[in-house]
Short mmCIF file of C-alpha atoms and ligand atoms in Angstrom, two decimals:
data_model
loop_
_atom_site.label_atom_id
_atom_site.label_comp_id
_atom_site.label_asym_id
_atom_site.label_seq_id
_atom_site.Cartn_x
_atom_site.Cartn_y
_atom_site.Cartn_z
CA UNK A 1 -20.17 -1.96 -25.31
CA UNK A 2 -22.13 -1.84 -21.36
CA UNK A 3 -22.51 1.68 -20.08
CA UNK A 4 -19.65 3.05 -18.25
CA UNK A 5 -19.66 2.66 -14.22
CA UNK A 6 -18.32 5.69 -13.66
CA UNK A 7 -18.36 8.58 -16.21
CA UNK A 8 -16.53 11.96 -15.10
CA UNK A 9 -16.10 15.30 -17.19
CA UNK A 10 -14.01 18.54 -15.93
CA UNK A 11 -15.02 17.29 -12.15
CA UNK A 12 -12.85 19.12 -9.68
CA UNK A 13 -12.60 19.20 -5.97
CA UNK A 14 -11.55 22.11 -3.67
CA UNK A 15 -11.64 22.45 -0.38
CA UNK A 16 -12.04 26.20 1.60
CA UNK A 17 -10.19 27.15 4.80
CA UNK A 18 -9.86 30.13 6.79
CA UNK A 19 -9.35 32.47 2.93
CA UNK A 20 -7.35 29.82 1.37
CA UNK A 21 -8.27 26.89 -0.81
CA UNK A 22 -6.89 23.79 -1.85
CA UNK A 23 -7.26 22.20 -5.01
CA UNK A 24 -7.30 18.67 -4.49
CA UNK A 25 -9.09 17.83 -7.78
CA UNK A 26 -8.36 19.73 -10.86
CA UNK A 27 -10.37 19.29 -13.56
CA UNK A 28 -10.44 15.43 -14.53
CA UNK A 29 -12.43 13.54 -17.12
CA UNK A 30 -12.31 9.79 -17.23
CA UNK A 31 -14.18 6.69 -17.78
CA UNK A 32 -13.98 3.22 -15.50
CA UNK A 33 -15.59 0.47 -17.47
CA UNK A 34 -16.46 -3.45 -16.41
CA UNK A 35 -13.10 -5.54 -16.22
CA UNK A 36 -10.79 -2.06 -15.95
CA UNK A 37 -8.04 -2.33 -13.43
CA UNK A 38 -6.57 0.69 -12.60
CA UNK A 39 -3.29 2.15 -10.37
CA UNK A 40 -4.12 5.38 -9.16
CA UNK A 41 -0.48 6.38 -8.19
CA UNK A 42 1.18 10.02 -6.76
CA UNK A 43 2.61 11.25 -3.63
CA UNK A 44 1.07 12.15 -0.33
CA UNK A 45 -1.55 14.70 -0.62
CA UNK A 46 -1.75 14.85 -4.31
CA UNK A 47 -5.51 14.50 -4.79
CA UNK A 48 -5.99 10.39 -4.54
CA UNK A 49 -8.34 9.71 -1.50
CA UNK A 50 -10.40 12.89 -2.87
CA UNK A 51 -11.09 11.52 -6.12
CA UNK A 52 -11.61 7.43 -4.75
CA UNK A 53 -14.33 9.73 -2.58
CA UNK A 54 -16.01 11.59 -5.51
CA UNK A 55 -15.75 7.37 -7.36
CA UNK A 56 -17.70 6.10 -5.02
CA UNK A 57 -20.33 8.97 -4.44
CA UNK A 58 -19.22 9.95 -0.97
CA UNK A 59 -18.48 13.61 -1.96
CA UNK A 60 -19.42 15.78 -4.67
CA UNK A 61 -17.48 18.08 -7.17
CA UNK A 62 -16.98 21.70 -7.01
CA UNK A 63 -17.35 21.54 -10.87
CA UNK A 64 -18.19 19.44 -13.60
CA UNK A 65 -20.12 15.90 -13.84
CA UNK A 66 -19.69 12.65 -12.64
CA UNK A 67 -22.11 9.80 -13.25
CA UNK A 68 -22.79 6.12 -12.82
CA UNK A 69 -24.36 5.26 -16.13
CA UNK A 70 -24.51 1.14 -15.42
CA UNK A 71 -25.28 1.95 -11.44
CA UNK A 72 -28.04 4.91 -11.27
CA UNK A 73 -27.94 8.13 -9.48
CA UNK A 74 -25.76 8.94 -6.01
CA UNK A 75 -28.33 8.18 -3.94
CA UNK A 76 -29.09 4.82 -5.26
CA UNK A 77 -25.23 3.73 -4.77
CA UNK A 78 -25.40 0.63 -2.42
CA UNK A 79 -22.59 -1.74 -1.51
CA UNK A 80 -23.42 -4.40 -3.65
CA UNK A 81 -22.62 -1.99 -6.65
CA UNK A 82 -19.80 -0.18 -5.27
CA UNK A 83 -17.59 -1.46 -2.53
CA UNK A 84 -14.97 0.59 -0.84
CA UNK A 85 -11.90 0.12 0.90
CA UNK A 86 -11.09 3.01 3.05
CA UNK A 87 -7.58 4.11 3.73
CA UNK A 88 -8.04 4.17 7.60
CA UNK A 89 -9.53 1.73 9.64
CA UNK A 90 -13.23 1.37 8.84
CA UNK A 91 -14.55 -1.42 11.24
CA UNK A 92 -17.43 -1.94 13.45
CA UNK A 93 -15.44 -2.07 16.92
CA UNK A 94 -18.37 -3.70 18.79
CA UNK A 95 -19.04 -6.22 15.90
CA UNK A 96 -16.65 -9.30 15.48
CA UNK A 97 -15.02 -9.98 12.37
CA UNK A 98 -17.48 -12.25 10.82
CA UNK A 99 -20.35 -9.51 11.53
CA UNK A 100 -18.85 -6.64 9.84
CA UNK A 101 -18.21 -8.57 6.73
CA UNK A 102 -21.85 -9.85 7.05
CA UNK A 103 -23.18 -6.35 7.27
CA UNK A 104 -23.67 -5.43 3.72
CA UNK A 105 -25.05 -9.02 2.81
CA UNK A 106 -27.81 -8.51 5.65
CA UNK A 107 -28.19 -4.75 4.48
CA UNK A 108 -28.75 -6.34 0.88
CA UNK A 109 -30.89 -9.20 1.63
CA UNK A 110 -28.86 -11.91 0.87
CA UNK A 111 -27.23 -15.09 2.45
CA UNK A 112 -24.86 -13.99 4.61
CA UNK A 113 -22.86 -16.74 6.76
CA UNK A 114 -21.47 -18.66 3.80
CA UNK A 115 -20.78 -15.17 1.71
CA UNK A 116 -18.90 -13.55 4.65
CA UNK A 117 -16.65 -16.72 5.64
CA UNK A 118 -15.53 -17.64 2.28
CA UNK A 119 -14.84 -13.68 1.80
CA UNK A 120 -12.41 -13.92 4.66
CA UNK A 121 -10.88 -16.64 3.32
CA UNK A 122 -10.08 -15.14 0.04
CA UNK A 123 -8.37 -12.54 2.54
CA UNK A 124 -6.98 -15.51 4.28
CA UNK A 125 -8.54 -14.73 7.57
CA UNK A 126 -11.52 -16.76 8.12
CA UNK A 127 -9.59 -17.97 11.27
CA UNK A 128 -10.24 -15.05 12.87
CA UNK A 129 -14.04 -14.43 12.24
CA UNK A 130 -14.90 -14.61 15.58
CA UNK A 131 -12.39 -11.99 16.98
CA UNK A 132 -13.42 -8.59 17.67
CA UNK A 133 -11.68 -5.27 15.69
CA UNK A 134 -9.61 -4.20 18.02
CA UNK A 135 -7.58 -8.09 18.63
CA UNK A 136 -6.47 -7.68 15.02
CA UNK A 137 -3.28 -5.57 13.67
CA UNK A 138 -3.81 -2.81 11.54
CA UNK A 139 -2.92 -4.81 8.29
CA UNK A 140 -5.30 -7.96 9.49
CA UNK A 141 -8.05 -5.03 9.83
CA UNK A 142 -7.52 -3.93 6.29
CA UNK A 143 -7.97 -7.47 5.12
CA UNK A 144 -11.20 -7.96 6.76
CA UNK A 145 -12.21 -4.09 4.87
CA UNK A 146 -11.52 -5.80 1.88
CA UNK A 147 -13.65 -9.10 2.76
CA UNK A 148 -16.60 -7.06 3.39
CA UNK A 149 -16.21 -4.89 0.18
CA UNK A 150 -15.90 -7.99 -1.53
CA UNK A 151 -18.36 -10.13 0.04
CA UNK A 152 -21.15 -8.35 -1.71
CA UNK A 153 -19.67 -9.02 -5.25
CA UNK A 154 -19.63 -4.98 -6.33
CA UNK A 155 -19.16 -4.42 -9.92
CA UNK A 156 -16.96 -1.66 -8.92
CA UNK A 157 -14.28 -2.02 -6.00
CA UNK A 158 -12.73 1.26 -5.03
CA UNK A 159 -9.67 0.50 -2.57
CA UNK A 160 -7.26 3.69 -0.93
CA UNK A 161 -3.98 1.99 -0.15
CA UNK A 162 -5.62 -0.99 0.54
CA UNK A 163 -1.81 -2.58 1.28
CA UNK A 164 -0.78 0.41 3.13
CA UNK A 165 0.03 -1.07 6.43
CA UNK A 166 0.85 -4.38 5.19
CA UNK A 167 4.22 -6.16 4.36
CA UNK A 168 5.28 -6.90 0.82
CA UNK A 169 4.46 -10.51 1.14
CA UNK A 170 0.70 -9.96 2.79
CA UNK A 171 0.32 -7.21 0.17
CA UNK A 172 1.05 -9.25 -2.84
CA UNK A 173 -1.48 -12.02 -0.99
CA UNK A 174 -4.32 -9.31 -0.75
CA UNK A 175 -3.80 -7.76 -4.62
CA UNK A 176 -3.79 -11.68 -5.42
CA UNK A 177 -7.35 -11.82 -3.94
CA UNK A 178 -8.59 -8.47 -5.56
CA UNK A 179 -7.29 -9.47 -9.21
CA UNK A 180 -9.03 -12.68 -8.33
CA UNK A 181 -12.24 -11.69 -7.50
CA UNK A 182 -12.46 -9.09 -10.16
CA UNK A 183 -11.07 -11.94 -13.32
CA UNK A 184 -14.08 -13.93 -12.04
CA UNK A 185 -16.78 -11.77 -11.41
CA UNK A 186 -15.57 -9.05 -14.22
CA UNK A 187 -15.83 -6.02 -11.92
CA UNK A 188 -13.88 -3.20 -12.37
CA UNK A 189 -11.03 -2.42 -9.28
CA UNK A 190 -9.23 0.84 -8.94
CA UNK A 191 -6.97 0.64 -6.21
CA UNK A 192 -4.74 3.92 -4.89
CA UNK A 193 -1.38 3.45 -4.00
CA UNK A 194 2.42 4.12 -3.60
CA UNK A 195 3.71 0.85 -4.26
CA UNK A 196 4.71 0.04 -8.24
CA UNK A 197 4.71 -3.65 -7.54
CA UNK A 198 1.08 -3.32 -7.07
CA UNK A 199 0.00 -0.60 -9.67
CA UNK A 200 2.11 -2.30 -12.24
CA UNK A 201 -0.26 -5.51 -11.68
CA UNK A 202 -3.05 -3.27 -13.22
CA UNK A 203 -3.53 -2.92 -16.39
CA UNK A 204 -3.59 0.86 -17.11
CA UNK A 205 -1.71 3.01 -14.36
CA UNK A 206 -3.29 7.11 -13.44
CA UNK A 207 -0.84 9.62 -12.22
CA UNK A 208 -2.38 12.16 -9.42
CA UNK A 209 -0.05 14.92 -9.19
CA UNK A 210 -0.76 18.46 -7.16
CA UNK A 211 -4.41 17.49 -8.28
CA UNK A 212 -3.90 17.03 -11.87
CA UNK A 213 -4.74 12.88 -13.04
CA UNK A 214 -2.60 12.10 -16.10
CA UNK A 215 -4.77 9.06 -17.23
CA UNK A 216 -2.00 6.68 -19.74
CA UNK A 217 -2.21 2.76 -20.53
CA UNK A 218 0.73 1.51 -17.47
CA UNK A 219 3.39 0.89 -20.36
CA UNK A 220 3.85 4.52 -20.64
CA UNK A 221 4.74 5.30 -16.95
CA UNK A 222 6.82 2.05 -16.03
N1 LIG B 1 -11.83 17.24 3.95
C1 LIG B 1 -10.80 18.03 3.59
N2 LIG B 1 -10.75 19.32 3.98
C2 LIG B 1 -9.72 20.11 3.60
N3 LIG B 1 -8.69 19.71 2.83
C3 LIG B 1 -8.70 18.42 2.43
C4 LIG B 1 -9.74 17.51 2.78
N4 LIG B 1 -9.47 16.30 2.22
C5 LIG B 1 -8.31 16.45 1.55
N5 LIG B 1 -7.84 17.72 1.67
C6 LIG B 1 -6.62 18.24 1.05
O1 LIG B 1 -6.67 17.93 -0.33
C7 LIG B 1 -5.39 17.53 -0.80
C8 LIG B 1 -5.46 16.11 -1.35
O2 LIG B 1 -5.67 15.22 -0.26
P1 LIG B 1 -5.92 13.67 -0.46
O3 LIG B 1 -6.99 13.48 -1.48
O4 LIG B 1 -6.15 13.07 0.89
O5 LIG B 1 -4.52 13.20 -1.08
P2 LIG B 1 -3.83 11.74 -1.08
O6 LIG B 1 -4.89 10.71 -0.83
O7 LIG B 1 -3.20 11.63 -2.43
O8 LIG B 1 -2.81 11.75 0.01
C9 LIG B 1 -4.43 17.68 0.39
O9 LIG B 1 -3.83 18.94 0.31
C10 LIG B 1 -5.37 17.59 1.58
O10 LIG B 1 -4.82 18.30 2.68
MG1 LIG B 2 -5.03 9.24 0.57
#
C-alpha cells in the first residue's frame, strides 16, 4: 500500500479569546489515502473548516501530529499536491477568470492555457474565461475555485462547502466534476458539507460534532 497523504494522531485545535477558549478540534486521528472520498458532515460551527485548514497545512494543531507521508513536510505543500477549495470567495479580483485558474499552472511551471480552459469546462464555465471576478455570481465564483484547484491535478483536493451557494442542480453538476476528476486521476477528495445528497456520493462519510470527528464507512450514518 502508497504512504498515506495525510496522517493525523490526537491533533486538536483551540482557539483563545479574551479568557475563554474554543475547542474547535478535539483530539482526532485519521488517515486520507489515494482514491478516498470522504463527506465531512456536522452543523455550523462544529469544527469542519478548522480541520479542512489543519488538511491542507494552512494551520497547525494545538496538540498532536499531522503529516503528509506521500507529500513531504508543511512547507513543501504546493498546489499541485494539495488543492483547496475555500468556503468563501477566494478569487483574484483584478485577474479574469482564465488567469486565476492559470495561476497555479504558471506558479508550477507547466502549460497553462490548455490546462486552465479545459478545467473550466469540467466546471462548465469556460464561456466565461475572459470575465473578471466580480461579473460572476457567487456560485459561478465557486466553480471557477474549483477549476483552479483542479487544474493542477492535486493528489489531494480539499473542498469547504464547495456547493454552498449553489442550487441542487449546479451542485450535483460540480460533485459530478470532482468524482470525475478524482476516478481518473486517483486523487483523494474530501469535501465538507451540509448536504446528504452530496456526502452520500462519497464513499465513507465523517461526522464533526462540537469538535469531536466520528470517522465510520457512510453505510453506518445514512
Ligand atoms: N480563527 C478563529 N478564531 C477563533 N475561533 C475560531 C476561528 N476559526 C474557527 N473558530 C471557532 O471554532 C469553531 C469551529 O469553527 P469552524 O471550523 O469554522 O466550523 P464549521 O466549518 O463546521 O462551521 C467555531 O466555534 C468557531 O467560532
Ligand atoms: Mg466552515
Amino acid at each position: 500500500m502508497t504512504e498515506p497523504l495525510v496522517l493525523a494522531n490526537g491533533v486538536t485545535r483551540r482557539f483563545r479569546h479574551g479568557d475563554g477558549v474554543t475547542n474547535a478540534v478535539l483530539p482526532a486521528s485519521f488517515t486520507v489515502r489515494d482514491g478516498d472520498r470522504i463527506a465531512l458532515i456536522g452543523a455550523s460551527g462544529s469544527g469542519k473548516s478548522t480541520l479542512v485548514h489543519l488538511m491542507a497545512g494552512l494551520d497547525q494543531p494545538s496538540e498532536g501530529a499531522l503529516c503528509w507521508p506521500a507529500l513531504g513536510p508543511r512547507t513543501s505543500l504546493r498546489p499541485e499536491q494539495v488543492g483547496v477549495v475555500f468556503q468563501t470567495p477566494s478569487l483574484i479580483p483584478t485577474l479574469s477568470v482564465l488567469e486565476n485558474v492559470e495561476l497555479p499552472l504558471l506558479l508550477a511551471g507547466r502549460e497553462a492555457y490548455d490546462a486552465a480552459l479545459a478545467a473550466l469546462g469540467v466546471v462548465g464555465l469556460a464561456t466565461l474565461a475572459d470575465k473578471l471576478p466580480d461579473d460572476l455570481s457567487g456560485g459561478q465564483a465557486q466553480r471557477v475555485a474549483i477549476a483552479r484547484a483542479l487544474a493542477v491535478c492535486p493528489r489531494l483536493i480539499l473542498a469547504d462547502e464547495p456547493t454552498g451557494q449553489l442550487d441542487q442542480a449546479t451542485a450535483a453538476l460540480v460533485v459530478d466534476g470532482l468524482l470525475a476528476f478524482v476516478s481518473s486521476s486517483n486523487a483523494a477528495l474530501v469535501v465538507a458539507t451540509h448536504d446528504r445528497t452530496i456526502a452520500n456520493r462519497m464513499n465513507t462519510t465523517w461526522i464533526m460534532e462540537h469538535g469531536n470527528l466520528h470517522v465510520a464507512p457512510a453505510e453506518a450514518v445514512a
